[in-house]
XYZ file of C-alpha atoms in Angstrom:
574
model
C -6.651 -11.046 -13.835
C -4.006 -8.296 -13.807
C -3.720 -10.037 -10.713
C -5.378 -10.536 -7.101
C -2.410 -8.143 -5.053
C -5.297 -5.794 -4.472
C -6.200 -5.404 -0.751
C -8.584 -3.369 1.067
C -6.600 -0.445 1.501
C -6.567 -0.069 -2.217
C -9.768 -0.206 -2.324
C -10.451 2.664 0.191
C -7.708 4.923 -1.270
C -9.167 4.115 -5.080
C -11.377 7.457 -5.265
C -8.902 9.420 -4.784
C -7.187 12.089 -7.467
C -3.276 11.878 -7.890
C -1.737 14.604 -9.767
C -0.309 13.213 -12.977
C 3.107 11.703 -13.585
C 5.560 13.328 -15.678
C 7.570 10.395 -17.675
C 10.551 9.285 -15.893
C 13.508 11.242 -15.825
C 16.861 9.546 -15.277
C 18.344 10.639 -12.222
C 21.486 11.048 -11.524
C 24.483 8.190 -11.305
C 23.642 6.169 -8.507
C 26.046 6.350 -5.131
C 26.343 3.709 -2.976
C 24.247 4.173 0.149
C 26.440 4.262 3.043
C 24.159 6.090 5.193
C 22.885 3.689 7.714
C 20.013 5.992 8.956
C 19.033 6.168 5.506
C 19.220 2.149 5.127
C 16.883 1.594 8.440
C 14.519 3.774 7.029
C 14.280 1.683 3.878
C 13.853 -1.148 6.050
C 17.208 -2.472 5.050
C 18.435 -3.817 8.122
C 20.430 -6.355 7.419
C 22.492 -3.683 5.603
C 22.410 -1.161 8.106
C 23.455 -3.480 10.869
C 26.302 -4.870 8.926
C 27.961 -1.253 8.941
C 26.891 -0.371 12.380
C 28.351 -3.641 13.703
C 31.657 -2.919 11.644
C 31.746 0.538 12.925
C 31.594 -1.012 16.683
C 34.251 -3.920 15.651
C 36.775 -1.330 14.062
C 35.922 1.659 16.770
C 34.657 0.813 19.843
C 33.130 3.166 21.912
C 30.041 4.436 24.408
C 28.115 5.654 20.608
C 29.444 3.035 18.245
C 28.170 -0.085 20.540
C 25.288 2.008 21.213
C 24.252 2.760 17.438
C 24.799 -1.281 17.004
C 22.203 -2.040 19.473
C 20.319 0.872 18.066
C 20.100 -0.938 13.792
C 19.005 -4.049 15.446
C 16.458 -2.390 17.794
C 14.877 -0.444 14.882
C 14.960 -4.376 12.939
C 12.657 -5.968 15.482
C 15.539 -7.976 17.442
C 15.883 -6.453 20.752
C 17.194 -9.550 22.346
C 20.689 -9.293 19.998
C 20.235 -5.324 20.048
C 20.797 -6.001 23.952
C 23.991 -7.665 23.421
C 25.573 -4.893 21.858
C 23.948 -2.234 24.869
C 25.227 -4.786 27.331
C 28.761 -4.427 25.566
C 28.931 -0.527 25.525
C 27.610 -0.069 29.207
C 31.163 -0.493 30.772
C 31.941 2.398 28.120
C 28.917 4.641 29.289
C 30.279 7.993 30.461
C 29.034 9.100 34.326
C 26.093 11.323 33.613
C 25.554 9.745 30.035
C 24.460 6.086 30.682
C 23.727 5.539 26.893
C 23.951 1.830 26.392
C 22.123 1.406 29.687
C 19.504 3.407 28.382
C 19.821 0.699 25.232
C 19.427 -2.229 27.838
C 16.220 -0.392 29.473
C 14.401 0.107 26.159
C 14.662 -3.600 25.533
C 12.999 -4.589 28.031
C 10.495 -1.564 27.790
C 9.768 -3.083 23.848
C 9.306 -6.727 25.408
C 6.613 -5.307 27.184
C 8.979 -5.967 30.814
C 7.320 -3.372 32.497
C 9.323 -4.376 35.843
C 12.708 -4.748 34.393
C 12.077 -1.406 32.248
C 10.300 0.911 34.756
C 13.283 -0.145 36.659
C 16.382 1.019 34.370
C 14.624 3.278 33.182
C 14.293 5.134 36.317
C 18.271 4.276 37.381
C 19.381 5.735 34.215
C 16.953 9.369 34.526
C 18.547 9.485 38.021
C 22.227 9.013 36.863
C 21.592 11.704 34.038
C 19.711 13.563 36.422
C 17.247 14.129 34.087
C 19.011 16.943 32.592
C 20.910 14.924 29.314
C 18.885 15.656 26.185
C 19.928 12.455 24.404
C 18.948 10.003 27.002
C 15.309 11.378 27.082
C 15.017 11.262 23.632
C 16.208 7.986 23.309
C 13.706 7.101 25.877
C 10.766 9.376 24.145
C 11.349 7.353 20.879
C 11.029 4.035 22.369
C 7.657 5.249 23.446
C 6.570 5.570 19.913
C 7.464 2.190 18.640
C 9.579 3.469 16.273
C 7.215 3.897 13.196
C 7.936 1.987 10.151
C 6.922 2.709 6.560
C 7.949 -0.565 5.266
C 5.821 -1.721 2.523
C 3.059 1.465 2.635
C 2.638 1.150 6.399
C 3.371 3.646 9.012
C 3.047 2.003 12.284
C 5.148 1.604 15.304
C 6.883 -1.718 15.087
C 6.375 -2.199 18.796
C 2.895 -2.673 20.072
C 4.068 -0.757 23.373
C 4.176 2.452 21.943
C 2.690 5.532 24.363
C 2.381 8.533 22.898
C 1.675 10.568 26.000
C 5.239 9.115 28.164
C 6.321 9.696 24.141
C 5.633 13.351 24.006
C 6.613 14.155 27.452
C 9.864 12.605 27.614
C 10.664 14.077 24.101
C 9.421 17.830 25.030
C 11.896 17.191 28.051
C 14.450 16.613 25.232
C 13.765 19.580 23.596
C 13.743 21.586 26.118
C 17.474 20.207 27.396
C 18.667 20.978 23.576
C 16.443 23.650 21.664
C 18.350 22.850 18.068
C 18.182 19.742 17.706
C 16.229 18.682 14.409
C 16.169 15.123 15.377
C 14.416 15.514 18.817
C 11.825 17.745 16.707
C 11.360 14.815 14.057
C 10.784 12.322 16.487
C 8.374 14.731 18.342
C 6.792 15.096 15.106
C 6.251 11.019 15.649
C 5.005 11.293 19.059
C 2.186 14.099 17.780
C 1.525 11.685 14.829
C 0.287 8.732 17.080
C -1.514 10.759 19.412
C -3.726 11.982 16.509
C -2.823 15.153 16.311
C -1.391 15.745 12.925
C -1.396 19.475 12.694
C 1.047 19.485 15.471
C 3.290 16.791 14.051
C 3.431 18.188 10.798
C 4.526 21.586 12.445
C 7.233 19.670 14.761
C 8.515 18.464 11.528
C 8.676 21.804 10.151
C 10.986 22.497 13.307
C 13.397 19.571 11.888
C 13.383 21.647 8.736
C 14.262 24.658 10.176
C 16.694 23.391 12.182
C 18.968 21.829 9.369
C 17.565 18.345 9.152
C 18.418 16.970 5.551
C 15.127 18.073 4.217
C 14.300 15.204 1.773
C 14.187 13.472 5.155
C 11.620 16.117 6.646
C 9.489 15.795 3.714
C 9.093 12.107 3.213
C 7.850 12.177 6.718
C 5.577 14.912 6.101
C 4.649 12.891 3.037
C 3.718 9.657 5.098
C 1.495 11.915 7.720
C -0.687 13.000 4.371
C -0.673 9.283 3.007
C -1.788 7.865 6.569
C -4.444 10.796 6.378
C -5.444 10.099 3.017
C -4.579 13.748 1.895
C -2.416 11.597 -1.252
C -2.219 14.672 -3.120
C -0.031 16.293 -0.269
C 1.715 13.030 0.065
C 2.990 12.962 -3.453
C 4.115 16.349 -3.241
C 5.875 16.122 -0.270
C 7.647 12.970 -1.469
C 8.438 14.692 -4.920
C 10.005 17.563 -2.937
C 12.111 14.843 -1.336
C 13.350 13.883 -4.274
C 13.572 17.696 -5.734
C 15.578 18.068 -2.345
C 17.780 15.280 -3.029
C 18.036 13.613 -6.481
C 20.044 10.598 -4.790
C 17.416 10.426 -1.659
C 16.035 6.895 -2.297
C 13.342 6.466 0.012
C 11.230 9.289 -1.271
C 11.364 7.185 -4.691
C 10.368 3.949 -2.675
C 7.075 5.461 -0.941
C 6.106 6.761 -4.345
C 6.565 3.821 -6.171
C 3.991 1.950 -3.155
C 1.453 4.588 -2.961
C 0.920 4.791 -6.760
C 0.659 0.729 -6.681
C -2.042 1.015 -3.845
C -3.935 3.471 -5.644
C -3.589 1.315 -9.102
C -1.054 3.476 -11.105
C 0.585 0.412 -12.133
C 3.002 2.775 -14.844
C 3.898 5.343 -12.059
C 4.694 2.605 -9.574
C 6.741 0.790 -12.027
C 8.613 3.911 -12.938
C 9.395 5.329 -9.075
C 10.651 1.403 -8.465
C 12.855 1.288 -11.156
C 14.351 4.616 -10.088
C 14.493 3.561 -6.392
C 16.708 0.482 -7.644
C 18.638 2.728 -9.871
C 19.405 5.407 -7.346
C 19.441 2.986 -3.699
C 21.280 0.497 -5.596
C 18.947 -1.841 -4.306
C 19.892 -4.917 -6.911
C 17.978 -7.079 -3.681
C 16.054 -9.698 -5.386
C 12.520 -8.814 -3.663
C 13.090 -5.204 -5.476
C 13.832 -6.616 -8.995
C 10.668 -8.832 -8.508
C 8.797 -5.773 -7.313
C 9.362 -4.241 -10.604
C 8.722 -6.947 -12.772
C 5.919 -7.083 -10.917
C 4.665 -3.727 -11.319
C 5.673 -3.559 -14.710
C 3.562 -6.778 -15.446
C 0.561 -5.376 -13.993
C 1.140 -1.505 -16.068
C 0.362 -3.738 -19.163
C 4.184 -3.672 -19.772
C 4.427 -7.277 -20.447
C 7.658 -7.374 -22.584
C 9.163 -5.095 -19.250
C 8.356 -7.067 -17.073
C 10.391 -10.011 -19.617
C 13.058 -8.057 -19.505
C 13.588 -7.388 -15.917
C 13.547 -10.888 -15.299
C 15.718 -12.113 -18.134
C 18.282 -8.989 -16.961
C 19.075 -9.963 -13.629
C 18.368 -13.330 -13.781
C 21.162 -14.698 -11.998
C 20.307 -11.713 -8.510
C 16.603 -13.236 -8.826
C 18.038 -16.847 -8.171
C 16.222 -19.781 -7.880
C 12.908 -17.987 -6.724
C 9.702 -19.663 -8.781
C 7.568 -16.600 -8.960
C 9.956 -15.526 -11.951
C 8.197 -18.129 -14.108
C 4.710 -17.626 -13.037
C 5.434 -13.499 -14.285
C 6.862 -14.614 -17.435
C 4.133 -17.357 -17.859
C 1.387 -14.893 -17.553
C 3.415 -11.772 -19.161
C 4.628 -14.380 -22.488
C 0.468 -14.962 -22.299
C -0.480 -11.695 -22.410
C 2.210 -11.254 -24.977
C 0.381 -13.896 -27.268
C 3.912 -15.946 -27.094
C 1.585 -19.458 -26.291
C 4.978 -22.166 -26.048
C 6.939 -19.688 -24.078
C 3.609 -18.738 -21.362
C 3.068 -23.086 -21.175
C 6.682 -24.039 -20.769
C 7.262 -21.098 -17.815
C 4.165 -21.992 -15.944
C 4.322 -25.525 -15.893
C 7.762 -24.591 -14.624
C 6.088 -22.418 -11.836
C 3.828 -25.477 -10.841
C 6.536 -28.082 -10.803
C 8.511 -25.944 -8.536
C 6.054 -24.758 -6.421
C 2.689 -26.540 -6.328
C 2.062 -25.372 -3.351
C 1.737 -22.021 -4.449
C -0.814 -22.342 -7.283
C -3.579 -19.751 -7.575
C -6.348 -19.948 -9.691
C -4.473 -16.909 -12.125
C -2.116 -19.373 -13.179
C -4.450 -21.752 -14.135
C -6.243 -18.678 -16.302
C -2.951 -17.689 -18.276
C -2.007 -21.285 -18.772
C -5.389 -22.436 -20.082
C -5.255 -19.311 -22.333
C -1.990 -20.003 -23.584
C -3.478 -23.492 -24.426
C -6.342 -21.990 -26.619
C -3.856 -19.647 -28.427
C -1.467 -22.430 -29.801
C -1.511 -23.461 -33.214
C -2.699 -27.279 -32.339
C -6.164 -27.776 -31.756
C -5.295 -30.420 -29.505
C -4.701 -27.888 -26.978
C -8.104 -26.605 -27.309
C -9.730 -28.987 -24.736
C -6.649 -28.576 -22.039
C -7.173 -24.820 -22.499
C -11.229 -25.279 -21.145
C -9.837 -27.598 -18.376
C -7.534 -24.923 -17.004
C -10.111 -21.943 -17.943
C -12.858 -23.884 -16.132
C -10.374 -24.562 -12.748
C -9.694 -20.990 -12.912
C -13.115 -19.411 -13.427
C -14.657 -20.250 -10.378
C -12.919 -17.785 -8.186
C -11.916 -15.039 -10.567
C -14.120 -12.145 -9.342
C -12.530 -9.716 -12.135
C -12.449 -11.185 -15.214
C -15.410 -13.170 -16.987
C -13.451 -16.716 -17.780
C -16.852 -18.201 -18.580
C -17.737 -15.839 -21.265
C -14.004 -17.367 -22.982
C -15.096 -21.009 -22.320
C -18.857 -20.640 -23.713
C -17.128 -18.956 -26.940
C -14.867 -21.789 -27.441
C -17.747 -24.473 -26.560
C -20.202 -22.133 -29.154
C -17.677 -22.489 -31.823
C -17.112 -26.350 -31.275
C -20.896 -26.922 -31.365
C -20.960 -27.926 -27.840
C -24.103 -25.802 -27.215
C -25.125 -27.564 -24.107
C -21.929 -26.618 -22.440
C -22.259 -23.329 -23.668
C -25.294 -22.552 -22.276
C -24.027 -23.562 -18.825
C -20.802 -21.256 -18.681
C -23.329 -18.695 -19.349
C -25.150 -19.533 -16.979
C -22.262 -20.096 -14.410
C -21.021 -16.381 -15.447
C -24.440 -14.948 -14.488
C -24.293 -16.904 -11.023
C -21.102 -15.524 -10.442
C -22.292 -11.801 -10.839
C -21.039 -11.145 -14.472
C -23.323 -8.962 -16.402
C -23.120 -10.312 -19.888
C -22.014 -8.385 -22.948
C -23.877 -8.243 -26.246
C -21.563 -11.466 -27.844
C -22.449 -13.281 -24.518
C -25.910 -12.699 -24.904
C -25.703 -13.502 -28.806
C -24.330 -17.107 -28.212
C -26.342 -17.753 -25.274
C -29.590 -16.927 -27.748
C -28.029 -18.633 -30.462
C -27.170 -22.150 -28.225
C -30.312 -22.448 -26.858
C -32.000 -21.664 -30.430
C -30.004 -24.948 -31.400
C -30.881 -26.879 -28.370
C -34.471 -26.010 -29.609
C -34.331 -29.106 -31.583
C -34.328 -31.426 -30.052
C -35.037 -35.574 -30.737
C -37.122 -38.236 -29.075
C -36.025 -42.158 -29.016
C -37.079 -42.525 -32.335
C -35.472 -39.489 -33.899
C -38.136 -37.517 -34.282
C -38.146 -33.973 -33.893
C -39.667 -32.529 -30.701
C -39.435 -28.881 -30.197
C -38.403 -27.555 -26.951
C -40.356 -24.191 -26.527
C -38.287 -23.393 -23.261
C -35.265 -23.280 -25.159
C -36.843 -21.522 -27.803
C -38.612 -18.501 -25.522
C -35.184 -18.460 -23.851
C -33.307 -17.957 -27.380
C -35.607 -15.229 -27.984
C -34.919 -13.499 -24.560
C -31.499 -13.615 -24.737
C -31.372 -11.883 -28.357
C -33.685 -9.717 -27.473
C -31.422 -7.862 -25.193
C -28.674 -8.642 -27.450
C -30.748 -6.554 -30.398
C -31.175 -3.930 -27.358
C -27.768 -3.291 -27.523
C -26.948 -3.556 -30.533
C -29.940 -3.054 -33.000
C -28.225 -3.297 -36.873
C -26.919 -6.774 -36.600
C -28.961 -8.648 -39.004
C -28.603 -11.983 -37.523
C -30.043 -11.226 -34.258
C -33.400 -10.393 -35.849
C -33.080 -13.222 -38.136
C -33.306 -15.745 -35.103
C -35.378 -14.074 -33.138
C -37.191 -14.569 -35.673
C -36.656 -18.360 -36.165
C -36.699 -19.145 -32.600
C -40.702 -17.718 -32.682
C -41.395 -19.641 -35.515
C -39.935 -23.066 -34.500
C -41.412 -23.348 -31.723
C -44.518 -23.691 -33.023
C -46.122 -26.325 -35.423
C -46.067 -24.468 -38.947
C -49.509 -23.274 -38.883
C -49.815 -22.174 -35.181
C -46.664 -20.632 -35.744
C -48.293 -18.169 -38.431
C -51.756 -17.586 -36.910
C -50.273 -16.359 -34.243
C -47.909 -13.992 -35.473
C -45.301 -13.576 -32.822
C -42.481 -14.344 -35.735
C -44.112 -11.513 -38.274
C -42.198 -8.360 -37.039
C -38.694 -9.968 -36.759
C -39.444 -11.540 -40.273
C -41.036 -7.958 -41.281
C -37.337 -6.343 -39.919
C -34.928 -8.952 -41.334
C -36.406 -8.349 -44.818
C -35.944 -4.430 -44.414
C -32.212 -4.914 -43.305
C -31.256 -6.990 -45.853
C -33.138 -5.372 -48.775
C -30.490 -3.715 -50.973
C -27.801 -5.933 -49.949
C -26.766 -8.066 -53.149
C -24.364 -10.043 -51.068
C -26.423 -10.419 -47.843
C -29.377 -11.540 -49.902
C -27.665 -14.616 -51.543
C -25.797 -15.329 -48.132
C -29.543 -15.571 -46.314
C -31.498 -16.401 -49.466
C -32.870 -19.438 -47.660
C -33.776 -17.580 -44.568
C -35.519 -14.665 -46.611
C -37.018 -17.390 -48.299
C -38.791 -19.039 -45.198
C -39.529 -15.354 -44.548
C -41.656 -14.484 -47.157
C -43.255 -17.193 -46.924
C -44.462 -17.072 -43.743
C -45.328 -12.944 -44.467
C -47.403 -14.405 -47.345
C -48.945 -17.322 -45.249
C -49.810 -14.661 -42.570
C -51.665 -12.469 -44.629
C -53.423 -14.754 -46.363
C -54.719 -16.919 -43.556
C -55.180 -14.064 -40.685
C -55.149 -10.962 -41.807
C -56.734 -11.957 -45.389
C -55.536 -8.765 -46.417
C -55.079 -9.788 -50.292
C -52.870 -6.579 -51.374
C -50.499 -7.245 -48.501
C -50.210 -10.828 -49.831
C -49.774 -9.802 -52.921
C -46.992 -6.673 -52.068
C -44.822 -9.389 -50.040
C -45.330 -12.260 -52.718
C -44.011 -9.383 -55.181
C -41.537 -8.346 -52.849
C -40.304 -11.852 -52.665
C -40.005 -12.564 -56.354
C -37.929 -9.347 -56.675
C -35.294 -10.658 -54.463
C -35.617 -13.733 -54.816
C -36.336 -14.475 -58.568
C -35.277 -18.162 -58.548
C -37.013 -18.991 -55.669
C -39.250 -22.145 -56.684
C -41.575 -22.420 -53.587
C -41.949 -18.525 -53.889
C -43.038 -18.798 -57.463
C -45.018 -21.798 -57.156
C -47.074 -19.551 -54.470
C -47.782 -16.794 -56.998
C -49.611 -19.460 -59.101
C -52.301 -20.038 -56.714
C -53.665 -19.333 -52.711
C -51.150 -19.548 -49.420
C -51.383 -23.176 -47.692
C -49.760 -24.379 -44.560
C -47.301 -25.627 -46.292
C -46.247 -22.569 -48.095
C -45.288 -21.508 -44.864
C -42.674 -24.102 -43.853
């Protein structure tokens, strides 16, 4: 299947309209990001503690140790981010306990209501309540500090409260009027106590209050994602990027919404320019876009991504099973076998049924037909739980075409137990298998007709002629399948063959090349036609138009002219 990533949130989000993508523009040379708010909100931490730490080795002071504590706070470690508070608290100035403010929030995020109530309290009285930054610092604990990592936006602490949130934060505001980040993080606050319209308008405060405004609208475009308003979101996250050229995380959220929403080509395109203008050569963001270009239908991409940074993606297996099922996809059989088995040697315990699919495919599309049968086995592992594509329908075609009619008939019927609706081919073979299995032979070899099979054959064509009404063949053993199974002369009095027969004749009539191809089958045709008129209807002209008929196309037809030299018998008929 394109593949089983798909989760419910796509699924809830798949009705929805996006504006359409323009076809990627390069932007512009790539600068390092040095930025380490811009890094946490990338979820980059280990980056963006590396340079706070360094900043706090080479400078130390009240902010530096502070800010340390504060990159690994925001990456889910407030035991270590404690350490570094704990450091800078000697440094805290009188009325600006900072990096005891640090030390309180730990706890507070620990969910150490005692030990954070506590400090929390010691450091509001040493500020006096009156220093803008220690209430906001203390306001944006309360929200959790929301995350977008991977599509989310969440808090990453389960203690968030937006109420103590908003009311420490409007206390913030109301210390320091101008300051854009007390407004975004107010904007935060509003956001998890459900009331959007205010958040969005707090961010519009950052705005207005110089905040670097591809910031202010990537926010603005997560509020419309989480509200499922995606045709704000984009917009907001392209005027990010119109904002800033270089702002990387606008290109991030873009490339994840399009993916949830299936845009396979715009995620792939926003990724790639996320890694081009972040400089994000991480492996998990090269696989991301080989990923996303594998499942736009890019197969060669998706190659080439992989084969291109090879050496960043290291020793990580899932580079084998993309290239296994991209060189499938690609028809490129040796290549698809030799990087899946790969895959599975490396990582057995990883196996999904998908692999199982493009390696069983890759089988059947070699040029040995000994790979045929180790195709099926993979197909027929794989089929069971593949709820998007119909892997029986492949193994019935391959069993149709070997003869195996018997297994044929049961992949069809597997693919309608599985909730496949089958197509018009599907319904042709299974019509055509059972027609075969029609015959069947007792102990001694002797034939004994199996009318199940038979009615089935019919049923199954049937449909198939529904949908598809000028294919000859269909009629033809519909047809055949009402005439076999009956004994000859039952089989003409009571007529249930005659229209089909009546049909076939009219669709081949004309066709020089049809009519020697089925010259036997129009044979057995007109002589049943004949055999009908003359025993049930014993209409005598319509014997005699059909008998002419006959002759006409079939002028060295011996049965046919032995007929015109006397009455129909039974065996005339056979």
């Amino acid at each position: 299947m394109k593949t089983n990533i798909k989760t419910a949130v796509c699924t809830a989000m798949a009705g929805f309209l996006l504006p359409a993508v323009a076809s990627a523009q390069t932007p512009p040379t790539p600068k390092p990001t040095t930025d380490a708010t811009t890094l946490l909100s990338l979820g980059r931490y280990a980056e963006a503690k590396n340079l706070l730490r360094q900043a706090a080795q080479a400078t130390p002071s009240m902010q530096t140790y502070f800010d340390a504590g504060y990159g690994y706070l925001r990456a889910g470690q407030p035991d270590s981010a404690r350490i570094w508070f704990e450091k800078g608290v000697p440094m805290d100035e009188k009325r600006v306990p900072l990096n005891q403010t640090g030390v309180a929030i730990t706890y507070l995020v620990q969910k150490n209501t005692a030990q954070a109530d506590a400090q929390i309290k010691a450091v509001i009285d040493r500020s006096k309540g009156k220093n803008a930054s220690i209430l906001h610092r203390i306001g944006e604990a309360y929200t959790g500090y929301l995350t977008t990592e991977e599509g989310s936006f969440k808090p990453r602490y389960q203690t968030a409260n937006p109420a103590k949130a908003i009311d420490f934060l409007n206390r913030a505001a109301e210390r320091d009027k101008k300051n854009a980040d007390i407004q975004l993080t107010l904007g935060d606050a509003y956001y998890l106590n459900k009331d959007a319209g205010t958040a969005v308008s707090r961010y519009e405060s950052a705005l207005e209050l110089g905040m670097n405004p591809s910031r202010v609208y990537q926010r603005m475009g997560d509020i419309y994602w989480q509200g499922r308003n995606l045709n704000l979101a984009v917009e907001n996250y392209k005027k990010a990027v119109e904002a800033n050229p270089q702002y990387a995380p606008a290109y991030r959220q873009l490339a994840e919404l399009y993916y949830l929403v299936n845009k396979y080509k715009e995620a792939a395109n926003y990724t790639d320019q996320y890694i081009q203008v972040a400089g994000d050569n991480r492996p998990e963001m090269l696989l991301r876009s080989a990923q996303f270009h594998f499942l736009a239908n890019d197969f060669q991409k998706a190659v080439d991504v992989i084969n291109q940074n090879r050496a960043a993606l290291g020793q990580n297996p899932i580079i084998h099973r993309i290239e296994g099922w991209a060189y499938s996809s690609l028809k490129q059989p040796e290549k698809a076998i030799e990087s899946l088995q790969t895959f599975l040697q490396k990582a057995p315990e990883k196996s999904m049924p998908d692999d199982f699919k493009y390696l069983g495919r890759a089988y059947l599309t070699t040029e040995s037909a000994e790979d045929d049968s180790l195709g099926i086995t993979f197909l027929e592992r794989a089929a069971p739980a593949d709820t998007s594509e119909n892997l029986y329908s492949d193994i019935a075609k391959y069993y149709y075409r070997t003869k195996k009619h018997a297994q044929a008939v049961a992949a069809l019927d597997s693919s309608i137990a599985h909730g496949f609706k089958a197509d018009m081919q599907d319904l042709f073979r299974y019509g055509m298998s059972n027609y075969m299995l029609g015959f069947g032979r007792d102990s001694l070899g002797k034939l004994q007709r199996d009318t199940v099979r038979f009615a089935k054959a019919d049923s199954a064509l049937a449909l198939a002629q529904a949908g598809s009404p000028d294919y000859a063949p269909t009629v033809l053993y519909r047809a055949k399948a009402n005439y076999y199974a009956y004994a000859p002369q039952e089989a003409v009095t009571n007529g249930k063959a005659r229209e089909h027969f009546e049909k076939f004749i009219s669709m081949i009539e004309g066709k020089e090349e049809d009519q020697k191809r089925y010259k036997n089958d129009l044979a057995l045709a007109f002589k049943y036609l004949i055999s009908y008129h003359e025993l049930v209807t014993k209409d005598a002209s319509a014997r005699a138009e059909w008998l002419k008929k006959g002759l006409a196309m079939l002028p060295e037809n011996k049965d046919l002219a032995k007929i015109s030299d006397g009455p129909a018998t039974e065996a005339d008929a056979q």
